[in-house]
Amino acid sequence: MGETPQKYKYSWGIEATLDVIGGKWKPLVIYQLKDGTLRFSQIMARVQPRITQRMLTKELRELEKDGLVNRKVYAQVPPKVEYSLTEKGYSLIPILDQLCDWGYEHMGDDIEFQCEE
Amino acid sequence: MGETPQKYKYSWGIEATLDVIGGKWKPLVIYQLKDGTLRFSQIMARVQPRITQRMLTKELRELEKDGLVNRKVYAQVPPKVEYSLTEKGYSLIPILDQLCDWGYEHMGDDIEFQCEE
DNA sequence: CAGAATCCGGCCGGATACTG
DNA sequence: CAGTATCCGGCCGGATTCTG
């Protein structure tokens, strides 16, 4: 029945999603991984010179904890760690594309963009 | 060579968009306004008891500054201020819906949702 | 190479009180 | 009613140093 036609609409889903991609560098990191597996240093290089090691480590850990990225450690010296997107992580790409597009269309008056190619 | 086949992909657009909707309450506030104009106290009531006056004022000011909401002040006593979405603000609704859906599908194991109805 | 640890400034966001 | 003003704790995020 029509009760609570629109009620409160707290939109927890939005907050849950923003909790996951809202980190300062997270969308960037996810975007880097969309084309495949990358090593820690490779991600660093692609987001450089803006992100610090500490931040990259931290955000990768959180993304891993949230089930968006896989972390594979090779037991060797020197260390080698590879990161890739999980299914869940991949499912975010279309949304990130849209966020990027919106930014491009509505905010892009004096900044550079690199959404799609 | 396929010059800069994928280059860096900084995705500034994403960051620009998240700057605008990334505030803790902003997506909620925008969502409340999607059905039409609301007064300050009405927005408060809908987001209550979670947001504070200070935060609502602050986020509304930022949304106004970013051109997402209109602010109409009635010169009367007691004061009356109405908020509504701009075109730009409305254009975010589909994206917010997607963010909400994603949260619902991927994070919704033990939280309540109210995306659409 | 991929981090862990430490230090630190800033500012985000909440609580409370006051005002036109 | 719709704000300001003030205080304040926490934590976000950067810089730097050390390590297996």
Short mmCIF file of C-alpha atoms (C1' of nucleotides) in Angstrom, two decimals:
data_model
loop_
_atom_site.label_atom_id
_atom_site.label_comp_id
_atom_site.label_asym_id
_atom_site.label_seq_id
_atom_site.Cartn_x
_atom_site.Cartn_y
_atom_site.Cartn_z
CA MET A 1 0.00 0.00 0.00
CA GLY A 2 1.09 3.52 -0.45
CA GLU A 3 2.17 4.15 3.09
CA THR A 4 5.41 6.01 3.54
CA PRO A 5 5.26 7.33 0.02
CA GLN A 6 8.75 8.70 0.25
CA LYS A 7 9.44 8.69 3.94
CA TYR A 8 12.88 9.82 4.98
CA LYS A 9 15.17 8.56 2.28
CA TYR A 10 18.27 8.42 4.37
CA SER A 11 20.17 6.94 1.49
CA TRP A 12 22.54 4.93 3.54
CA GLY A 13 23.63 3.26 0.37
CA ILE A 14 25.22 6.48 -0.77
CA GLU A 15 27.12 6.86 2.43
CA ALA A 16 28.23 3.26 2.33
CA THR A 17 29.53 3.76 -1.18
CA LEU A 18 31.21 7.04 -0.35
CA ASP A 19 32.84 5.40 2.64
CA VAL A 20 34.48 3.05 0.20
CA ILE A 21 35.48 5.42 -2.59
CA GLY A 22 35.53 8.63 -0.62
CA GLY A 23 39.15 8.42 0.38
CA LYS A 24 41.22 11.15 -1.15
CA TRP A 25 43.09 8.81 -3.47
CA LYS A 26 40.87 5.76 -3.64
CA PRO A 27 39.08 6.48 -6.89
CA LEU A 28 42.41 7.20 -8.53
CA VAL A 29 43.91 3.98 -7.27
CA ILE A 30 40.92 1.96 -8.40
CA TYR A 31 41.13 3.61 -11.78
CA GLN A 32 44.76 2.67 -12.19
CA LEU A 33 43.92 -0.95 -11.58
CA LYS A 34 41.08 -1.11 -14.04
CA ASP A 35 43.38 -2.27 -16.82
CA GLY A 36 44.92 -5.07 -14.81
CA THR A 37 47.35 -6.01 -12.09
CA LEU A 38 49.93 -3.51 -10.90
CA ARG A 39 52.75 -3.58 -8.41
CA PHE A 40 52.91 -1.14 -5.54
CA SER A 41 55.62 0.89 -7.20
CA GLN A 42 53.70 1.00 -10.44
CA ILE A 43 50.66 2.45 -8.77
CA MET A 44 52.90 4.97 -7.04
CA ALA A 45 54.41 5.97 -10.36
CA ARG A 46 51.01 6.50 -11.94
CA VAL A 47 49.62 8.62 -9.14
CA GLN A 48 52.90 10.42 -8.59
CA PRO A 49 54.02 12.90 -7.68
CA ARG A 50 50.97 13.50 -5.61
CA ILE A 51 50.43 10.53 -3.34
CA THR A 52 52.80 9.47 -0.58
CA GLN A 53 53.81 5.91 0.22
CA ARG A 54 52.05 6.06 3.51
CA MET A 55 48.80 7.14 1.95
CA LEU A 56 49.00 4.60 -0.85
CA THR A 57 49.63 1.81 1.63
CA LYS A 58 46.82 2.99 3.84
CA GLU A 59 44.26 3.32 1.07
CA LEU A 60 45.24 0.01 -0.49
CA ARG A 61 44.76 -1.69 2.87
CA GLU A 62 41.34 -0.20 3.24
CA LEU A 63 40.37 -1.11 -0.28
CA GLU A 64 41.53 -4.63 0.43
CA LYS A 65 39.57 -4.71 3.67
CA ASP A 66 36.48 -3.55 1.82
CA GLY A 67 36.94 -6.30 -0.72
CA LEU A 68 37.63 -4.08 -3.69
CA VAL A 69 41.22 -5.11 -4.40
CA ASN A 70 43.24 -8.29 -4.16
CA ARG A 71 46.68 -8.17 -2.61
CA LYS A 72 49.17 -10.82 -3.60
CA VAL A 73 52.50 -10.99 -1.82
CA TYR A 74 55.38 -12.88 -3.38
CA ALA A 75 57.63 -14.46 -0.78
CA GLN A 76 60.88 -13.25 -2.21
CA VAL A 77 63.64 -10.77 -1.79
CA PRO A 78 63.29 -8.04 -2.76
CA PRO A 79 59.58 -8.00 -1.96
CA LYS A 80 57.00 -7.93 -4.68
CA VAL A 81 53.36 -7.15 -4.10
CA GLU A 82 50.72 -7.08 -6.75
CA TYR A 83 47.33 -5.46 -6.60
CA SER A 84 44.28 -6.09 -8.74
CA LEU A 85 40.59 -5.37 -8.65
CA THR A 86 38.08 -7.86 -7.36
CA GLU A 87 34.71 -8.35 -9.02
CA LYS A 88 33.32 -5.91 -6.54
CA GLY A 89 36.05 -3.46 -7.41
CA TYR A 90 35.36 -3.76 -11.11
CA SER A 91 31.70 -3.10 -10.53
CA LEU A 92 32.65 0.37 -9.39
CA ILE A 93 34.32 1.38 -12.63
CA PRO A 94 31.12 2.41 -14.45
CA ILE A 95 30.15 4.54 -11.48
CA LEU A 96 33.57 6.15 -11.33
CA ASP A 97 33.29 6.86 -15.04
CA GLN A 98 30.03 8.66 -14.41
CA LEU A 99 31.48 10.65 -11.55
CA CYS A 100 34.31 11.62 -13.81
CA ASP A 101 32.00 12.57 -16.64
CA TRP A 102 29.89 14.71 -14.39
CA GLY A 103 32.95 16.49 -13.12
CA TYR A 104 34.07 17.05 -16.66
CA GLU A 105 30.73 18.41 -17.79
CA HIS A 106 29.90 20.58 -14.84
CA MET A 107 33.13 21.60 -13.19
CA GLY A 108 35.54 21.51 -16.05
CA ASP A 109 36.07 25.17 -16.62
CA ASP A 110 39.63 25.53 -15.54
CA ILE A 111 41.01 22.13 -14.77
CA GLU A 112 42.45 19.34 -16.80
CA PHE A 113 40.74 16.02 -17.18
CA GLN A 114 41.67 12.56 -18.13
CA CYS A 115 38.56 10.47 -17.71
CA GLU A 116 38.43 8.24 -20.68
CA GLU A 117 41.51 8.41 -22.86
CA MET B 1 53.37 4.04 -31.31
CA GLY B 2 49.90 4.45 -29.97
CA GLU B 3 51.03 7.59 -28.28
CA THR B 4 49.97 7.73 -24.67
CA PRO B 5 47.76 4.68 -25.01
CA GLN B 6 46.34 5.24 -21.59
CA LYS B 7 48.71 7.74 -20.11
CA TYR B 8 48.11 8.68 -16.50
CA LYS B 9 44.38 8.91 -16.12
CA TYR B 10 44.39 11.22 -13.18
CA SER B 11 40.64 11.39 -13.29
CA TRP B 12 40.36 14.89 -12.00
CA GLY B 13 36.73 14.77 -12.86
CA ILE B 14 36.15 12.25 -10.13
CA GLU B 15 37.86 14.39 -7.57
CA ALA B 16 35.96 17.46 -8.70
CA THR B 17 32.71 15.58 -8.31
CA LEU B 18 33.64 14.13 -4.95
CA ASP B 19 34.63 17.58 -3.78
CA VAL B 20 31.05 18.57 -4.42
CA ILE B 21 29.15 15.59 -3.08
CA GLY B 22 31.82 14.25 -0.76
CA GLY B 23 30.71 16.20 2.26
CA LYS B 24 29.37 13.99 4.99
CA TRP B 25 25.78 15.16 4.59
CA LYS B 26 25.73 16.64 1.12
CA PRO B 27 24.31 13.67 -0.75
CA LEU B 28 21.57 13.36 1.85
CA VAL B 29 20.69 17.02 1.61
CA ILE B 30 20.61 16.91 -2.16
CA TYR B 31 18.40 13.86 -1.99
CA GLN B 32 15.94 15.58 0.28
CA LEU B 33 15.57 18.38 -2.24
CA LYS B 34 14.99 16.16 -5.21
CA ASP B 35 11.24 16.27 -4.73
CA GLY B 36 11.08 20.03 -4.54
CA THR B 37 11.69 23.09 -2.42
CA LEU B 38 12.20 22.76 1.31
CA ARG B 39 12.73 25.14 4.16
CA PHE B 40 15.77 24.93 6.37
CA SER B 41 13.82 23.40 9.21
CA GLN B 42 12.25 20.86 6.90
CA ILE B 43 15.62 19.65 5.74
CA MET B 44 16.73 19.46 9.34
CA ALA B 45 13.69 17.41 10.24
CA ARG B 46 14.33 14.94 7.43
CA VAL B 47 17.97 14.40 8.22
CA GLN B 48 17.37 14.49 11.96
CA PRO B 49 18.41 13.53 14.45
CA ARG B 50 21.76 13.14 12.88
CA ILE B 51 22.82 16.44 11.42
CA THR B 52 23.46 19.58 13.46
CA GLN B 53 22.34 23.07 12.51
CA ARG B 54 25.89 24.16 12.06
CA MET B 55 26.66 21.36 9.65
CA LEU B 56 23.47 21.82 7.67
CA THR B 57 24.15 25.52 7.29
CA LYS B 58 27.71 24.86 6.28
CA GLU B 59 26.91 22.22 3.71
CA LEU B 60 24.03 24.22 2.26
CA ARG B 61 26.35 27.20 1.84
CA GLU B 62 28.88 25.07 0.04
CA LEU B 63 26.26 23.50 -2.17
CA GLU B 64 25.02 26.97 -3.00
CA LYS B 65 28.54 28.14 -3.75
CA ASP B 66 29.04 25.17 -6.04
CA GLY B 67 25.84 26.04 -7.84
CA LEU B 68 23.89 22.94 -6.86
CA VAL B 69 21.17 24.57 -4.77
CA ASN B 70 19.23 27.81 -4.84
CA ARG B 71 18.78 29.76 -1.64
CA LYS B 72 15.80 32.07 -1.38
CA VAL B 73 15.49 34.32 1.64
CA TYR B 74 12.15 35.86 2.48
CA ALA B 75 12.54 39.27 4.11
CA GLN B 76 10.17 38.68 6.96
CA VAL B 77 9.99 37.94 10.63
CA PRO B 78 10.37 35.24 11.59
CA PRO B 79 12.87 34.38 8.87
CA LYS B 80 12.02 31.95 6.13
CA VAL B 81 14.58 30.45 3.81
CA GLU B 82 13.83 28.00 1.06
CA TYR B 83 16.23 25.71 -0.70
CA SER B 84 15.84 23.97 -4.02
CA LEU B 85 18.04 22.20 -6.52
CA THR B 86 19.45 23.94 -9.56
CA GLU B 87 19.66 22.23 -12.93
CA LYS B 88 23.18 21.28 -12.04
CA GLY B 89 21.96 19.88 -8.77
CA TYR B 90 19.27 17.82 -10.44
CA SER B 91 21.80 16.38 -12.82
CA LEU B 92 23.44 14.70 -9.87
CA ILE B 93 20.38 12.73 -8.84
CA PRO B 94 20.90 9.85 -11.29
CA ILE B 95 24.47 9.52 -10.11
CA LEU B 96 23.44 9.57 -6.47
CA ASP B 97 20.89 6.88 -7.28
CA GLN B 98 23.65 4.73 -8.71
CA LEU B 99 25.88 5.29 -5.71
CA CYS B 100 22.99 4.30 -3.52
CA ASP B 101 22.22 1.21 -5.57
CA TRP B 102 25.82 0.11 -5.48
CA GLY B 103 25.89 0.49 -1.74
CA TYR B 104 22.72 -1.48 -1.48
CA GLU B 105 23.97 -4.30 -3.67
CA HIS B 106 27.48 -4.59 -2.36
CA MET B 107 27.49 -3.34 1.18
CA GLY B 108 23.98 -4.01 2.30
CA ASP B 109 24.49 -6.90 4.63
CA ASP B 110 23.61 -5.34 7.92
CA ILE B 111 22.41 -1.85 7.34
CA GLU B 112 19.13 -0.31 6.37
CA PHE B 113 18.60 1.39 3.08
CA GLN B 114 16.19 3.83 1.62
CA CYS B 115 17.40 4.53 -1.88
CA GLU B 116 14.31 4.57 -3.95
CA GLU B 117 11.15 4.45 -1.90
"C1'" DC C 1 60.81 -2.98 -2.95
"C1'" DA C 2 57.20 -2.41 -0.02
"C1'" DG C 3 56.20 -1.22 3.79
"C1'" DA C 4 56.03 0.24 9.29
"C1'" DA C 5 56.72 3.89 12.68
"C1'" DT C 6 56.67 8.39 14.25
"C1'" DC C 7 55.65 13.19 14.35
"C1'" DC C 8 52.67 16.83 13.37
"C1'" DG C 9 49.56 20.67 11.46
"C1'" DG C 10 45.11 21.45 9.83
"C1'" DC C 11 40.53 21.05 9.38
"C1'" DC C 12 36.43 18.32 9.67
"C1'" DG C 13 32.60 17.84 12.23
"C1'" DG C 14 30.07 17.80 16.79
"C1'" DA C 15 28.20 20.33 21.08
"C1'" DT C 16 26.70 24.34 22.97
"C1'" DA C 17 25.31 29.12 23.47
"C1'" DC C 18 23.83 33.37 21.51
"C1'" DT C 19 21.08 36.55 17.99
"C1'" DG C 20 17.98 39.35 14.49
"C1'" DC D 1 13.18 30.40 12.39
"C1'" DA D 2 17.47 30.37 10.63
"C1'" DG D 3 21.10 31.09 11.42
"C1'" DT D 4 26.14 32.90 13.72
"C1'" DA D 5 30.01 32.32 17.24
"C1'" DT D 6 33.00 29.71 19.95
"C1'" DC D 7 35.25 25.81 21.66
"C1'" DC D 8 37.25 21.46 21.02
"C1'" DG D 9 38.55 16.46 20.07
"C1'" DG D 10 39.72 13.47 16.51
"C1'" DC D 11 41.59 12.03 12.60
"C1'" DC D 12 42.98 12.89 7.90
"C1'" DG D 13 46.82 13.27 5.35
"C1'" DG D 14 51.72 14.90 4.56
"C1'" DA D 15 56.92 14.58 5.63
"C1'" DT D 16 60.44 11.98 7.27
"C1'" DT D 17 62.97 8.06 8.97
"C1'" DC D 18 63.80 3.22 9.59
"C1'" DT D 19 63.51 -1.96 8.22
"C1'" DG D 20 63.18 -7.02 6.35
#
